[in-house]
PDB file of C-alpha atoms and ligand atoms in Angstrom:
ATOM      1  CA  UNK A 657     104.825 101.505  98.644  1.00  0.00           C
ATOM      2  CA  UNK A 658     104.989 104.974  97.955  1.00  0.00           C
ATOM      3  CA  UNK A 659     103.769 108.322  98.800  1.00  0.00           C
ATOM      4  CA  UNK A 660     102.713 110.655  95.981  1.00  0.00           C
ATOM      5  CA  UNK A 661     102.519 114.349  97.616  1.00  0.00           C
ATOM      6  CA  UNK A 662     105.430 115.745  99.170  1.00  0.00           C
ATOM      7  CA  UNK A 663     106.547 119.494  99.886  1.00  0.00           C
ATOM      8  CA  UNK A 664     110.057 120.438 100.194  1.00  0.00           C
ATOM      9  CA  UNK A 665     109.571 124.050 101.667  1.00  0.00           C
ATOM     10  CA  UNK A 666     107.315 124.637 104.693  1.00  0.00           C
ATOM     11  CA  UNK A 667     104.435 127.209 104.233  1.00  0.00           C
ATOM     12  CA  UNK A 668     104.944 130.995 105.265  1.00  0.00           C
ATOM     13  CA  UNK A 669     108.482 132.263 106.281  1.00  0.00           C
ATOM     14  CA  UNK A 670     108.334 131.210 109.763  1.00  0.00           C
ATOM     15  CA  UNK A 671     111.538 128.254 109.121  1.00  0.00           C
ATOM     16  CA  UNK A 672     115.237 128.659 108.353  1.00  0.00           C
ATOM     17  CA  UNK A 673     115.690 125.625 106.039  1.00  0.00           C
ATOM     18  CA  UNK A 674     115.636 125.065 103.200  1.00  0.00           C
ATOM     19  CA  UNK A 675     116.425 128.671 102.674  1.00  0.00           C
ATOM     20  CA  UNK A 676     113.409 129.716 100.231  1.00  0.00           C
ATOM     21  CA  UNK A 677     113.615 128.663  96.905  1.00  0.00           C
ATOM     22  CA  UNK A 678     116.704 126.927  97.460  1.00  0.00           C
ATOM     23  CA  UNK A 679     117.576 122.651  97.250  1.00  0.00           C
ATOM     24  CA  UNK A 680     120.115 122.649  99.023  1.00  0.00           C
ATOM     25  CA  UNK A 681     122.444 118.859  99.213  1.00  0.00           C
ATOM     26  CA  UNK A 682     121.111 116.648 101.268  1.00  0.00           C
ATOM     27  CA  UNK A 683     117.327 118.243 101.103  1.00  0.00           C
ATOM     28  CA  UNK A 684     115.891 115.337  99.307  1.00  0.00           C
ATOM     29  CA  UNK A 685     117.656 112.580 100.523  1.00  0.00           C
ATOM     30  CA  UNK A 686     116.634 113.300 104.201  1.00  0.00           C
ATOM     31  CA  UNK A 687     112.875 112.797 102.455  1.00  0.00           C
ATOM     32  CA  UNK A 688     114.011 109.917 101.407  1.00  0.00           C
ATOM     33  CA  UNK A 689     115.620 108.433 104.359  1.00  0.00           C
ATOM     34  CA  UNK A 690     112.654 109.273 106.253  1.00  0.00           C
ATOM     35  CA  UNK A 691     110.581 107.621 104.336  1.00  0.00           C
ATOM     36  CA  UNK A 692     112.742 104.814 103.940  1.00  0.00           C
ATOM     37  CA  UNK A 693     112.427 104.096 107.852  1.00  0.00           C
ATOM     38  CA  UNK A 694     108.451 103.443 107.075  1.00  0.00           C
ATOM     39  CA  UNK A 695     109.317 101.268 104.556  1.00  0.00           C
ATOM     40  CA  UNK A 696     108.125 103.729 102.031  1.00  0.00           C
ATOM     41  CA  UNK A 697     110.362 103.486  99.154  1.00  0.00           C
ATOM     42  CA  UNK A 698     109.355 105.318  96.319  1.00  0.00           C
ATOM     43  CA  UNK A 699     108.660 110.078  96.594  1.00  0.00           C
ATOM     44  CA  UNK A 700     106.569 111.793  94.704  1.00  0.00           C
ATOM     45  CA  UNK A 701     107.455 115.554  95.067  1.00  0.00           C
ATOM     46  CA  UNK A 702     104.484 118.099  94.187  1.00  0.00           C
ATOM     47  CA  UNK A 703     105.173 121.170  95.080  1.00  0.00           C
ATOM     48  CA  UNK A 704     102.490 123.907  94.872  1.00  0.00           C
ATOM     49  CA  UNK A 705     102.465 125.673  91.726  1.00  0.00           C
ATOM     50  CA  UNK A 706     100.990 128.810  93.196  1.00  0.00           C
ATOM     51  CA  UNK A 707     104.228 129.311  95.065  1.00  0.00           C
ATOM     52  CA  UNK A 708     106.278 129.752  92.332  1.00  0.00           C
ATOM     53  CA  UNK A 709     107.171 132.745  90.211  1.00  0.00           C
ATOM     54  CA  UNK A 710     106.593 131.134  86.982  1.00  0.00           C
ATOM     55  CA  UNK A 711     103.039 130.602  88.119  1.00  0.00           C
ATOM     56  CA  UNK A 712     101.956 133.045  89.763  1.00  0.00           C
ATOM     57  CA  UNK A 713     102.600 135.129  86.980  1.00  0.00           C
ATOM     58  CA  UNK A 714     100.062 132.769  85.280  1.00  0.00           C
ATOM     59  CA  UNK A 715      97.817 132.709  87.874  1.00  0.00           C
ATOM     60  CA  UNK A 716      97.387 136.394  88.554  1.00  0.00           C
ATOM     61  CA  UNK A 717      95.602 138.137  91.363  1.00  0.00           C
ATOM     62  CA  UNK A 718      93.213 135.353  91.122  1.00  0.00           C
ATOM     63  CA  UNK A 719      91.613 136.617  94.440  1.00  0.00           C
ATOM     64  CA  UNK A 720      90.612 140.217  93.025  1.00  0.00           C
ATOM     65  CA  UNK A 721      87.225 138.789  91.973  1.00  0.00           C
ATOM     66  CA  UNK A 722      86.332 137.357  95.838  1.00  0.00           C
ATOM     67  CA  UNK A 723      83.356 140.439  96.713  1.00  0.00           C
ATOM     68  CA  UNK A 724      84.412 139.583 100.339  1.00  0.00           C
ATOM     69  CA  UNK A 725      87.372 141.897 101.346  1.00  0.00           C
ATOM     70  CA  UNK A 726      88.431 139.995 104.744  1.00  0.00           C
ATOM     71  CA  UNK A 727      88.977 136.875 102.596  1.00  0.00           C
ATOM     72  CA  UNK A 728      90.586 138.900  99.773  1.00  0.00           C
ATOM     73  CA  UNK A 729      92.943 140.487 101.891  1.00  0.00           C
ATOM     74  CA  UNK A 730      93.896 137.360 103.729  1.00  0.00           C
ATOM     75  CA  UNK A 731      94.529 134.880 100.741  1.00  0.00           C
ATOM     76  CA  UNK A 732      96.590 138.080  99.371  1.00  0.00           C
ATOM     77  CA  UNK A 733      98.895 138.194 101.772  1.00  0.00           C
ATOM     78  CA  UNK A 734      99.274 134.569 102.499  1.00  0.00           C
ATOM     79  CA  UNK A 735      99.861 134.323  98.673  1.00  0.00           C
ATOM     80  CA  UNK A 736     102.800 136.934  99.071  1.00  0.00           C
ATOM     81  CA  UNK A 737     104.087 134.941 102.234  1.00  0.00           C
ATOM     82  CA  UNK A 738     104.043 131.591 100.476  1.00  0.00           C
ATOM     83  CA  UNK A 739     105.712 133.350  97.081  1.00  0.00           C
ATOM     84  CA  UNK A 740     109.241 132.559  95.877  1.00  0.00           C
ATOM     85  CA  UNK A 741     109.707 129.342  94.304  1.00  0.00           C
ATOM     86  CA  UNK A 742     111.082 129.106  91.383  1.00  0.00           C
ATOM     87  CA  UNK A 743     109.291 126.245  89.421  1.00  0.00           C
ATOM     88  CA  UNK A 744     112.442 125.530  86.650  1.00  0.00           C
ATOM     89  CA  UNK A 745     114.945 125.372  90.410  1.00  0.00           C
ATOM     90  CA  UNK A 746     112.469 122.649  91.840  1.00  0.00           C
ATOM     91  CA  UNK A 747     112.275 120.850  88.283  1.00  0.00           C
ATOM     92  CA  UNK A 748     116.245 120.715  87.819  1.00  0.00           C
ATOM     93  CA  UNK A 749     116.115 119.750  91.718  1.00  0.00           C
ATOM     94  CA  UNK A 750     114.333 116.718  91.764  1.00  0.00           C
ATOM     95  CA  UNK A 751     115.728 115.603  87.949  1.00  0.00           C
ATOM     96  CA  UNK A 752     118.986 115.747  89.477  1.00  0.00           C
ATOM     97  CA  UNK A 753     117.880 113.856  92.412  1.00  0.00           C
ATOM     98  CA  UNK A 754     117.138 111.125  89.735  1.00  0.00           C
ATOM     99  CA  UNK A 755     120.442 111.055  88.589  1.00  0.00           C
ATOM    100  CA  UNK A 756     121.788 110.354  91.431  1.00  0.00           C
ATOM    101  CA  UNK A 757     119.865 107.198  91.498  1.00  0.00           C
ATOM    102  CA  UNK A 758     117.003 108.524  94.390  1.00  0.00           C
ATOM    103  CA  UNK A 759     113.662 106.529  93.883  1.00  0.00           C
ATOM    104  CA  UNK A 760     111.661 110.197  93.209  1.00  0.00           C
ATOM    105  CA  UNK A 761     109.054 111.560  90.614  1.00  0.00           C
ATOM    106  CA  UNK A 762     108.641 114.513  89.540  1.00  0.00           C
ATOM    107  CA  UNK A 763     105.200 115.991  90.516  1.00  0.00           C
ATOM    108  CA  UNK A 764     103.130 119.085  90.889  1.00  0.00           C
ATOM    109  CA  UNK A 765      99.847 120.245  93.138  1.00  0.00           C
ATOM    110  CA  UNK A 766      97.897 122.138  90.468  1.00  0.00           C
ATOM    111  CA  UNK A 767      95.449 124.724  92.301  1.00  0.00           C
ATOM    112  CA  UNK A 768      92.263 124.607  89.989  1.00  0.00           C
ATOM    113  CA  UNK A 769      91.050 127.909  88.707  1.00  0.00           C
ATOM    114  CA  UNK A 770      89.039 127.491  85.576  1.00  0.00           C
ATOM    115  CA  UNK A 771      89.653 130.623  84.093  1.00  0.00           C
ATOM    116  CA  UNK A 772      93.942 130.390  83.849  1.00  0.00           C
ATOM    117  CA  UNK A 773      94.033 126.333  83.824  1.00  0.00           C
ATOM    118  CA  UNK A 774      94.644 126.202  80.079  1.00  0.00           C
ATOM    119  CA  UNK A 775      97.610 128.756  80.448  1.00  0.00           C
ATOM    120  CA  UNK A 776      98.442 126.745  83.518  1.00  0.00           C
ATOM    121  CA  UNK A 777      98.288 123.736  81.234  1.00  0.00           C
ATOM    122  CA  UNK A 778     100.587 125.711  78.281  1.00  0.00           C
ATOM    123  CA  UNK A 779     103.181 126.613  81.291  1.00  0.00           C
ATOM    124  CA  UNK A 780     103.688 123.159  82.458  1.00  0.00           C
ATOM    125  CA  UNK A 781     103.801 121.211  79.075  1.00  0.00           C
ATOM    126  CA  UNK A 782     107.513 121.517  78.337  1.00  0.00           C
ATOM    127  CA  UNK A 783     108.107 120.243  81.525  1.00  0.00           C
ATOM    128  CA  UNK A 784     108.635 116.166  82.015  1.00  0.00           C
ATOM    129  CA  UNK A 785     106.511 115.594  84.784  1.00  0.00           C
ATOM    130  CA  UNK A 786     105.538 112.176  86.003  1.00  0.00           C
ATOM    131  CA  UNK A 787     102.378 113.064  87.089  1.00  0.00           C
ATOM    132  CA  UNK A 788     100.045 116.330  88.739  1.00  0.00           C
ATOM    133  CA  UNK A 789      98.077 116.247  91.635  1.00  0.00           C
ATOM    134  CA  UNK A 790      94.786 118.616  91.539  1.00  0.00           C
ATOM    135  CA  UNK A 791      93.407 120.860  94.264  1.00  0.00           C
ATOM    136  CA  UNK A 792      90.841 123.039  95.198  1.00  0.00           C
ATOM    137  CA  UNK A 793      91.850 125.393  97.876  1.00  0.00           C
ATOM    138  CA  UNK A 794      90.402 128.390  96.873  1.00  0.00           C
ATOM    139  CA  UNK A 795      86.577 128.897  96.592  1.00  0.00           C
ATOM    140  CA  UNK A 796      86.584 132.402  94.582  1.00  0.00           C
ATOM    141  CA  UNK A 797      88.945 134.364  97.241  1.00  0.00           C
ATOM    142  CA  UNK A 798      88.392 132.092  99.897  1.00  0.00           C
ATOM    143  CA  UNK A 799      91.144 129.607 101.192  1.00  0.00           C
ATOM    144  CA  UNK A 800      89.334 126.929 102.623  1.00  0.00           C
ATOM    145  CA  UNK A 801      91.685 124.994 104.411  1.00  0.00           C
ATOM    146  CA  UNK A 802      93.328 128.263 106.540  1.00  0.00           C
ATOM    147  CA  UNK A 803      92.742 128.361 110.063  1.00  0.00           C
ATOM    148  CA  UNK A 804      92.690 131.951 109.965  1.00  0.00           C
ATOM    149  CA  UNK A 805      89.553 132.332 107.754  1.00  0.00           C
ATOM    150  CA  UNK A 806      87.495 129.361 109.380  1.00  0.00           C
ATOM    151  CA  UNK A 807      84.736 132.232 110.426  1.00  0.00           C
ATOM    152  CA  UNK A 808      83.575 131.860 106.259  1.00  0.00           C
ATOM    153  CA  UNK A 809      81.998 128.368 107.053  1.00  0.00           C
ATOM    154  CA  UNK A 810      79.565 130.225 110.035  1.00  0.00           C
ATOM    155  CA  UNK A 811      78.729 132.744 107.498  1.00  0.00           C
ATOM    156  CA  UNK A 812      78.026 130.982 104.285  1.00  0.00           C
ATOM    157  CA  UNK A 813      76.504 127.763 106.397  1.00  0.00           C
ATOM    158  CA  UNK A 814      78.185 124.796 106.408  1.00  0.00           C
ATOM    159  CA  UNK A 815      76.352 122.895 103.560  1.00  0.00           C
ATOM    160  CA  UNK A 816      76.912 126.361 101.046  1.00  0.00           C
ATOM    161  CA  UNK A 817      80.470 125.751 101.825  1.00  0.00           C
ATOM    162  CA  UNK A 818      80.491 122.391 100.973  1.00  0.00           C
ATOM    163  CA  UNK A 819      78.211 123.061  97.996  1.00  0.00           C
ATOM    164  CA  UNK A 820      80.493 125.906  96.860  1.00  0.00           C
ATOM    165  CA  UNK A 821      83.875 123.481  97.343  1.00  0.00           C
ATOM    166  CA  UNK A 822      82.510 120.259  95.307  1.00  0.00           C
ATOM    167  CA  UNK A 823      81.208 122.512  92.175  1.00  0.00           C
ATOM    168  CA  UNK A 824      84.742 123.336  91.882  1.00  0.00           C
ATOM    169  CA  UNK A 825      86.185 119.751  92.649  1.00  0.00           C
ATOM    170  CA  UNK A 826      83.499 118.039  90.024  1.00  0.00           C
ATOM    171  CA  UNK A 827      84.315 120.537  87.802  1.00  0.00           C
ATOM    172  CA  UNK A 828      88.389 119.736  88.062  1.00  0.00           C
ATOM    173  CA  UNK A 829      87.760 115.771  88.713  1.00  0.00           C
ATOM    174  CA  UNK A 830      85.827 116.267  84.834  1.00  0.00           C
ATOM    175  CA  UNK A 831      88.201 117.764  83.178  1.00  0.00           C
ATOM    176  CA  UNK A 832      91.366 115.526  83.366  1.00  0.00           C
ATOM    177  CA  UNK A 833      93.876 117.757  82.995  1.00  0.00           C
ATOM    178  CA  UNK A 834      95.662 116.121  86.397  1.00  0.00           C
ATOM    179  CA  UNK A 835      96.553 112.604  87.212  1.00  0.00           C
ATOM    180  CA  UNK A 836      95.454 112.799  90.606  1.00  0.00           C
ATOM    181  CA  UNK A 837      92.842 114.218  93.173  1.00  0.00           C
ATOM    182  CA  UNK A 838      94.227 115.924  96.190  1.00  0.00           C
ATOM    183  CA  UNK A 839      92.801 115.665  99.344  1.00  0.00           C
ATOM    184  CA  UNK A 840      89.611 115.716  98.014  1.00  0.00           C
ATOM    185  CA  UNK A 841      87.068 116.404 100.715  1.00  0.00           C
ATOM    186  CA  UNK A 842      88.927 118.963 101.740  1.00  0.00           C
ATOM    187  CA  UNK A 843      86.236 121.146 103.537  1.00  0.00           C
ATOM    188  CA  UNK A 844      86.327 119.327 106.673  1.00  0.00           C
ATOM    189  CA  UNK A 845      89.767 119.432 107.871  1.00  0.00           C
ATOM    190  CA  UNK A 846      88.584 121.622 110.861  1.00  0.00           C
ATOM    191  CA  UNK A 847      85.914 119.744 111.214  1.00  0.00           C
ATOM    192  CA  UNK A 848      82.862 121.796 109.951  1.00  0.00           C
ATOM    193  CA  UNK A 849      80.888 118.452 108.548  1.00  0.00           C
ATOM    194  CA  UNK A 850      77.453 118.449 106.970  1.00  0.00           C
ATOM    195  CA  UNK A 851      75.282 116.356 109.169  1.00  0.00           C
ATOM    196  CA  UNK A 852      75.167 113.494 106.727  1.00  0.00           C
ATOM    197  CA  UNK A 853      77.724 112.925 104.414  1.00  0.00           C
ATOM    198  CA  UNK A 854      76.789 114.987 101.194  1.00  0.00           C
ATOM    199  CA  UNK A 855      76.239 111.413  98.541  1.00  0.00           C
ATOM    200  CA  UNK A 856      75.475 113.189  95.863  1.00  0.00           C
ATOM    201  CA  UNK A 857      78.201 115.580  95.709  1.00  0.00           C
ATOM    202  CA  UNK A 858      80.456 112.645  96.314  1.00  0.00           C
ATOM    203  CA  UNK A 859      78.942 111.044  93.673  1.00  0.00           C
ATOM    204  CA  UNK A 860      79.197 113.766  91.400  1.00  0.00           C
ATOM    205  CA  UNK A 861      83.072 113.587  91.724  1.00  0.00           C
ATOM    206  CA  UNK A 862      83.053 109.942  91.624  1.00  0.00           C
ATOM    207  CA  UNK A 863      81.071 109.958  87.727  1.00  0.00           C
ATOM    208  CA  UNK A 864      83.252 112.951  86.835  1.00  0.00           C
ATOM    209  CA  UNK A 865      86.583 111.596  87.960  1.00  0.00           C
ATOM    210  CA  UNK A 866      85.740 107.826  86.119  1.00  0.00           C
ATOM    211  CA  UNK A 867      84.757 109.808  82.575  1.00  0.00           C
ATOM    212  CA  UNK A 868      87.848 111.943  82.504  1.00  0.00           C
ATOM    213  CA  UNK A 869      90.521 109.355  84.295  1.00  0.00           C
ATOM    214  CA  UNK A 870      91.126 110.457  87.094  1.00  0.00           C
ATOM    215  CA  UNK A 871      92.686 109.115  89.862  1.00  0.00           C
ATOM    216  CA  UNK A 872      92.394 109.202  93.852  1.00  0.00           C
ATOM    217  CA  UNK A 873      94.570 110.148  96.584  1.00  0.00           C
ATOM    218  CA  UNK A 874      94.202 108.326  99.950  1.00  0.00           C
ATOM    219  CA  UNK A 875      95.751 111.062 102.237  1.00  0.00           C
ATOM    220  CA  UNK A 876      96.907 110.779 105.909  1.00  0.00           C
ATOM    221  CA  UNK A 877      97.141 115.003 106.319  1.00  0.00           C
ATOM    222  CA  UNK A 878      93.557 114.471 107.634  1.00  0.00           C
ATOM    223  CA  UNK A 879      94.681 112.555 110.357  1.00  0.00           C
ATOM    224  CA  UNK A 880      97.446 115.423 111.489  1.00  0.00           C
ATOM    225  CA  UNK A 881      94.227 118.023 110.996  1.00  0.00           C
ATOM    226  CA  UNK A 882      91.759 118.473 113.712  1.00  0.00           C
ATOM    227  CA  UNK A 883      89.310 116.367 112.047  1.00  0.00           C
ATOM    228  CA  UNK A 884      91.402 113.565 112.581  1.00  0.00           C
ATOM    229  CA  UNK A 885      90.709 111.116 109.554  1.00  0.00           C
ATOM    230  CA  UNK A 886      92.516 110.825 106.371  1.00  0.00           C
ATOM    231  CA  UNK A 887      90.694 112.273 102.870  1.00  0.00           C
ATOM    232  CA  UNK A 888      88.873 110.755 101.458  1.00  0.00           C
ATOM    233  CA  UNK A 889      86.198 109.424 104.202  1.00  0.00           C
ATOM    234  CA  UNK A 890      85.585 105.874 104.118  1.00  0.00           C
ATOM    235  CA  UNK A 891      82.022 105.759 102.725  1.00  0.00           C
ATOM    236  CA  UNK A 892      83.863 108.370  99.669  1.00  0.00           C
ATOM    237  CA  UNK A 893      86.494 105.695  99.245  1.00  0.00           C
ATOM    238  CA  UNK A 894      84.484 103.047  99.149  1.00  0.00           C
ATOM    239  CA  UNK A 895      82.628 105.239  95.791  1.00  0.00           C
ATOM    240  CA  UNK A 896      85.729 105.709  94.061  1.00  0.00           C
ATOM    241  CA  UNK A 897      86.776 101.861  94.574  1.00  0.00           C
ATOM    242  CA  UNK A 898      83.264 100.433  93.623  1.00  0.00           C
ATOM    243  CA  UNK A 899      83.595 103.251  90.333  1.00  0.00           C
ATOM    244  CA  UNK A 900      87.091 101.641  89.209  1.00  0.00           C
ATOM    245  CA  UNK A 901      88.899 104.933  90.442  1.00  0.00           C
ATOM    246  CA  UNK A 902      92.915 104.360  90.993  1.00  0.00           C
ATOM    247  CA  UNK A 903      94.733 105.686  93.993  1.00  0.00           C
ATOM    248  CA  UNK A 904      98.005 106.484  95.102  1.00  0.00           C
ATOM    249  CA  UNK A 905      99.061 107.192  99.119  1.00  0.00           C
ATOM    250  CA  UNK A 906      99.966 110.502 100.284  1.00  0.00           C
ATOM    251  CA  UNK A 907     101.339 112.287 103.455  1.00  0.00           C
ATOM    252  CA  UNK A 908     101.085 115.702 101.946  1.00  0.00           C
ATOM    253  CA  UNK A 909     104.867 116.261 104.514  1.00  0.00           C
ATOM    254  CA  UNK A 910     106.090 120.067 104.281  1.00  0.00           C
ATOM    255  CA  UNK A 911     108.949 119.137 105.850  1.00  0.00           C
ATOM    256  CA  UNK A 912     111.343 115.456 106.296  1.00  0.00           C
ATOM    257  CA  UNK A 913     110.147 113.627 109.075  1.00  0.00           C
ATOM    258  CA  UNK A 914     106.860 113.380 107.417  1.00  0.00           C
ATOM    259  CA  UNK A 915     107.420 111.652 104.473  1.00  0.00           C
ATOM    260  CA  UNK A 916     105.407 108.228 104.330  1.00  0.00           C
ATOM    261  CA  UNK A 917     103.481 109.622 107.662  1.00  0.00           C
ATOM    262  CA  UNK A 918     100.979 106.534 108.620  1.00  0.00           C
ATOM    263  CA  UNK A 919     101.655 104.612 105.582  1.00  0.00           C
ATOM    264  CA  UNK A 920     101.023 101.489 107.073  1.00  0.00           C
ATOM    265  CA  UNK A 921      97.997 103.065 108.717  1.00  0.00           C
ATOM    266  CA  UNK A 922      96.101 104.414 105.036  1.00  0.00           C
ATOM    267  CA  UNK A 923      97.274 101.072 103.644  1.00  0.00           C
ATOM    268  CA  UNK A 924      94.933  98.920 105.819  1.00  0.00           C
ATOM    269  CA  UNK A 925      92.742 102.134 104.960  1.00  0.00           C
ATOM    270  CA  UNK A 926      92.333 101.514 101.244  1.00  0.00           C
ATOM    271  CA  UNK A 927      92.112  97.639 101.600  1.00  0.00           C
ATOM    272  CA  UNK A 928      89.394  98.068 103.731  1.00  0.00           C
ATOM    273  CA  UNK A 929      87.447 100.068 100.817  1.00  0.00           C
ATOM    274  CA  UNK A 930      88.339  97.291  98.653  1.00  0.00           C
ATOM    275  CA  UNK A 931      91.613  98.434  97.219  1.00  0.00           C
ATOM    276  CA  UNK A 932      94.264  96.020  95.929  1.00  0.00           C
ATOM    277  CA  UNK A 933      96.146  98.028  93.738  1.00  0.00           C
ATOM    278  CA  UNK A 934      98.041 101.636  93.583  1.00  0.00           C
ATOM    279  CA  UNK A 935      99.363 103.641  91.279  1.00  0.00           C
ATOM    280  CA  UNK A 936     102.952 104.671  89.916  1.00  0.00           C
ATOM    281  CA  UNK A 937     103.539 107.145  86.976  1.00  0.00           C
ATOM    282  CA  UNK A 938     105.782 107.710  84.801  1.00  0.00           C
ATOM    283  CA  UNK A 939     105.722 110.759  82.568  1.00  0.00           C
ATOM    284  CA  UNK A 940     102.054 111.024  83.112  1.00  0.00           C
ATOM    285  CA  UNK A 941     101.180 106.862  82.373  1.00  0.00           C
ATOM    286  CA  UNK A 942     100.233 105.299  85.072  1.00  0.00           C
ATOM    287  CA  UNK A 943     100.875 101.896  86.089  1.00  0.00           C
ATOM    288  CA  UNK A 944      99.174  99.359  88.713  1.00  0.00           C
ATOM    289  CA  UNK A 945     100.895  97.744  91.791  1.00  0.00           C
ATOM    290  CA  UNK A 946      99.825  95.229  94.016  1.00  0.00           C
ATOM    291  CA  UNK A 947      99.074  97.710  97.182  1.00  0.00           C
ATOM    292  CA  UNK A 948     101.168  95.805 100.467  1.00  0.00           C
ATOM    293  CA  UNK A 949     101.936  97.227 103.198  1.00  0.00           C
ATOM    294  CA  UNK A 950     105.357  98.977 103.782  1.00  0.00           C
ATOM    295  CA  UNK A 951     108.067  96.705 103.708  1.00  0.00           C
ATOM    296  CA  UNK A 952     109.523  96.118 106.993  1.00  0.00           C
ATOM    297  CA  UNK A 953     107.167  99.444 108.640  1.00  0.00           C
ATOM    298  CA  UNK A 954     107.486  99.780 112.324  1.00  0.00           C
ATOM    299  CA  UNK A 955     106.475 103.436 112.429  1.00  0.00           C
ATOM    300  CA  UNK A 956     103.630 105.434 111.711  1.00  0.00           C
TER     301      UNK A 956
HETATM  302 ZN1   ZN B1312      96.985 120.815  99.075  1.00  0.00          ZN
HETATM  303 ZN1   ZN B1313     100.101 119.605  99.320  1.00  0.00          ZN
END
């Protein structure tokens, strides 16, 4: 078993370690051993482009074009609280973490703005990555998934949210320029839910993600959110498995202890959509393996 989106530096500056930017010894083995102790025995690291300097220098003040000046001003200085990664440190990190014989790949969470992906996409090339995981947290200047900015969904409605979200994720899940969607209903992690489940915007994702590719994650962040359920919801899951759509398991941990949180849990999770199988990459070719659950798990 394995889990495919891990962080190793907390959001914001509000922790002392790892010291920012920095991998220092130890650092990924105590992902590892964590892990390990839910029987979850292979890491994917992904850490978040936009937090590094090589690419937010690609990325640019992406936010300059959001006509809304509280969100502007609030995913700019998040942005600038979250900056300071350097993306060739966390390359050479987890490569060297290989050679020491650590079960990790080398990963990436791509934000998804269609305007800098292809210099995104040029940035990223020379780089050996196993795989990339694709996001939408931004819609325009608007970061979805902040507490702080939650007021947006009363003021564009609910279902506009939503709306605005998915044109963004069908448009990523179509273009197949990641391995992977991340956390891909991402619009309800505080709970603000259409009253039915929007089908057709799921199913939108669904045709896009089959025709380019793509693959699923089957995340257990939801279940540490208020909404309390991991992305995607079942009835979604059940879409992608009846499509054909691959998955891998994620924790999205910013920190140790969560690595391979409630493995066991999204395992049962994914059978019960149908799944069988997950995925492993390697230098961006995936592979299918029989989906158990974690060897010798007694935590969650
Ligand atoms: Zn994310
Ligand atoms: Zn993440």
């Amino acid at each position: 078993m394995s889990d495919y989106h891990l962080h190793l530096h907390p959001h914001g500056r509000a922790y002392e370690w790892p010291p920012l930017g920095e991998y220092p010894a130890g650092l990924i083995e105590s992902y590892v051993d964590a892990a390990a102790a839910r029987g979850v025995s292979e890491l994917g690291f992904t850490e978040h482009l936009y937090r590094t300097d090589e690419g937010a220098a690609v990325l640019g003040r992406f936010w300059d074009d959001e006509p809304r000046r509280d969100l502007r001003d609030h995913t700019e200085a998040m942005v600038a609280l979250d900056a300071g990664l350097s993306l060739s440190k966390y390359v050479e990190a987890i490569l060297a973490a290989q050679e020491r014989g650590l079960p990790v790949k080398l990963g990436l969470e791509v934000d998804f703005f269609a305007r800098s992906i292809d210099a995104v996409l040029d940035l990223l090339a020379p780089y050996p990555f196993d795989f990339l995981i694709g996001s939408v947290h931004w819609v325009g200047g608007w970061s979805i998934d902040s507490p702080e900015v939650t007021f947006e969904f009363d003021r564009r409605g609910i279902d506009q949210a939503w709306e605005d979200y998915f044109a963004l994720a069908i448009e990523l899940a179509g273009r197949g320029v990641v391995d992977v969607l991340a956390h891909v209903d991402l619009p309800k992690k505080f709970g603000h839910q259409p009253n039915t489940e929007p089908l057709h915007l799921y199913r939108q994702v669904v045709d896009a993600a089959v025709a380019s590719g793509t693959s699923v994650e089957v995340s257990s962040a939801g279940l540490r959110m208020p909404v309390q359920t991991p992305y995607p919801s079942p009835v979604f899951l059940k879409m992608f498995f009846d499509a054909g759509v691959g998955i891998t398991l994620a924790s999205d941990a910013h920190v140790p202890e969560l690595a391979g949180h409630e493995h066991t849990m999204l395992t049962t999770y994914a059978m019960g959509a149908g799944y069988t199988e997950h995925l492993r990459f390697d230098r961006r070719v995936k592979k299918p393996l029989p989906l158990t659950w974690p060897q010798g798990s007694s935590q969650s």
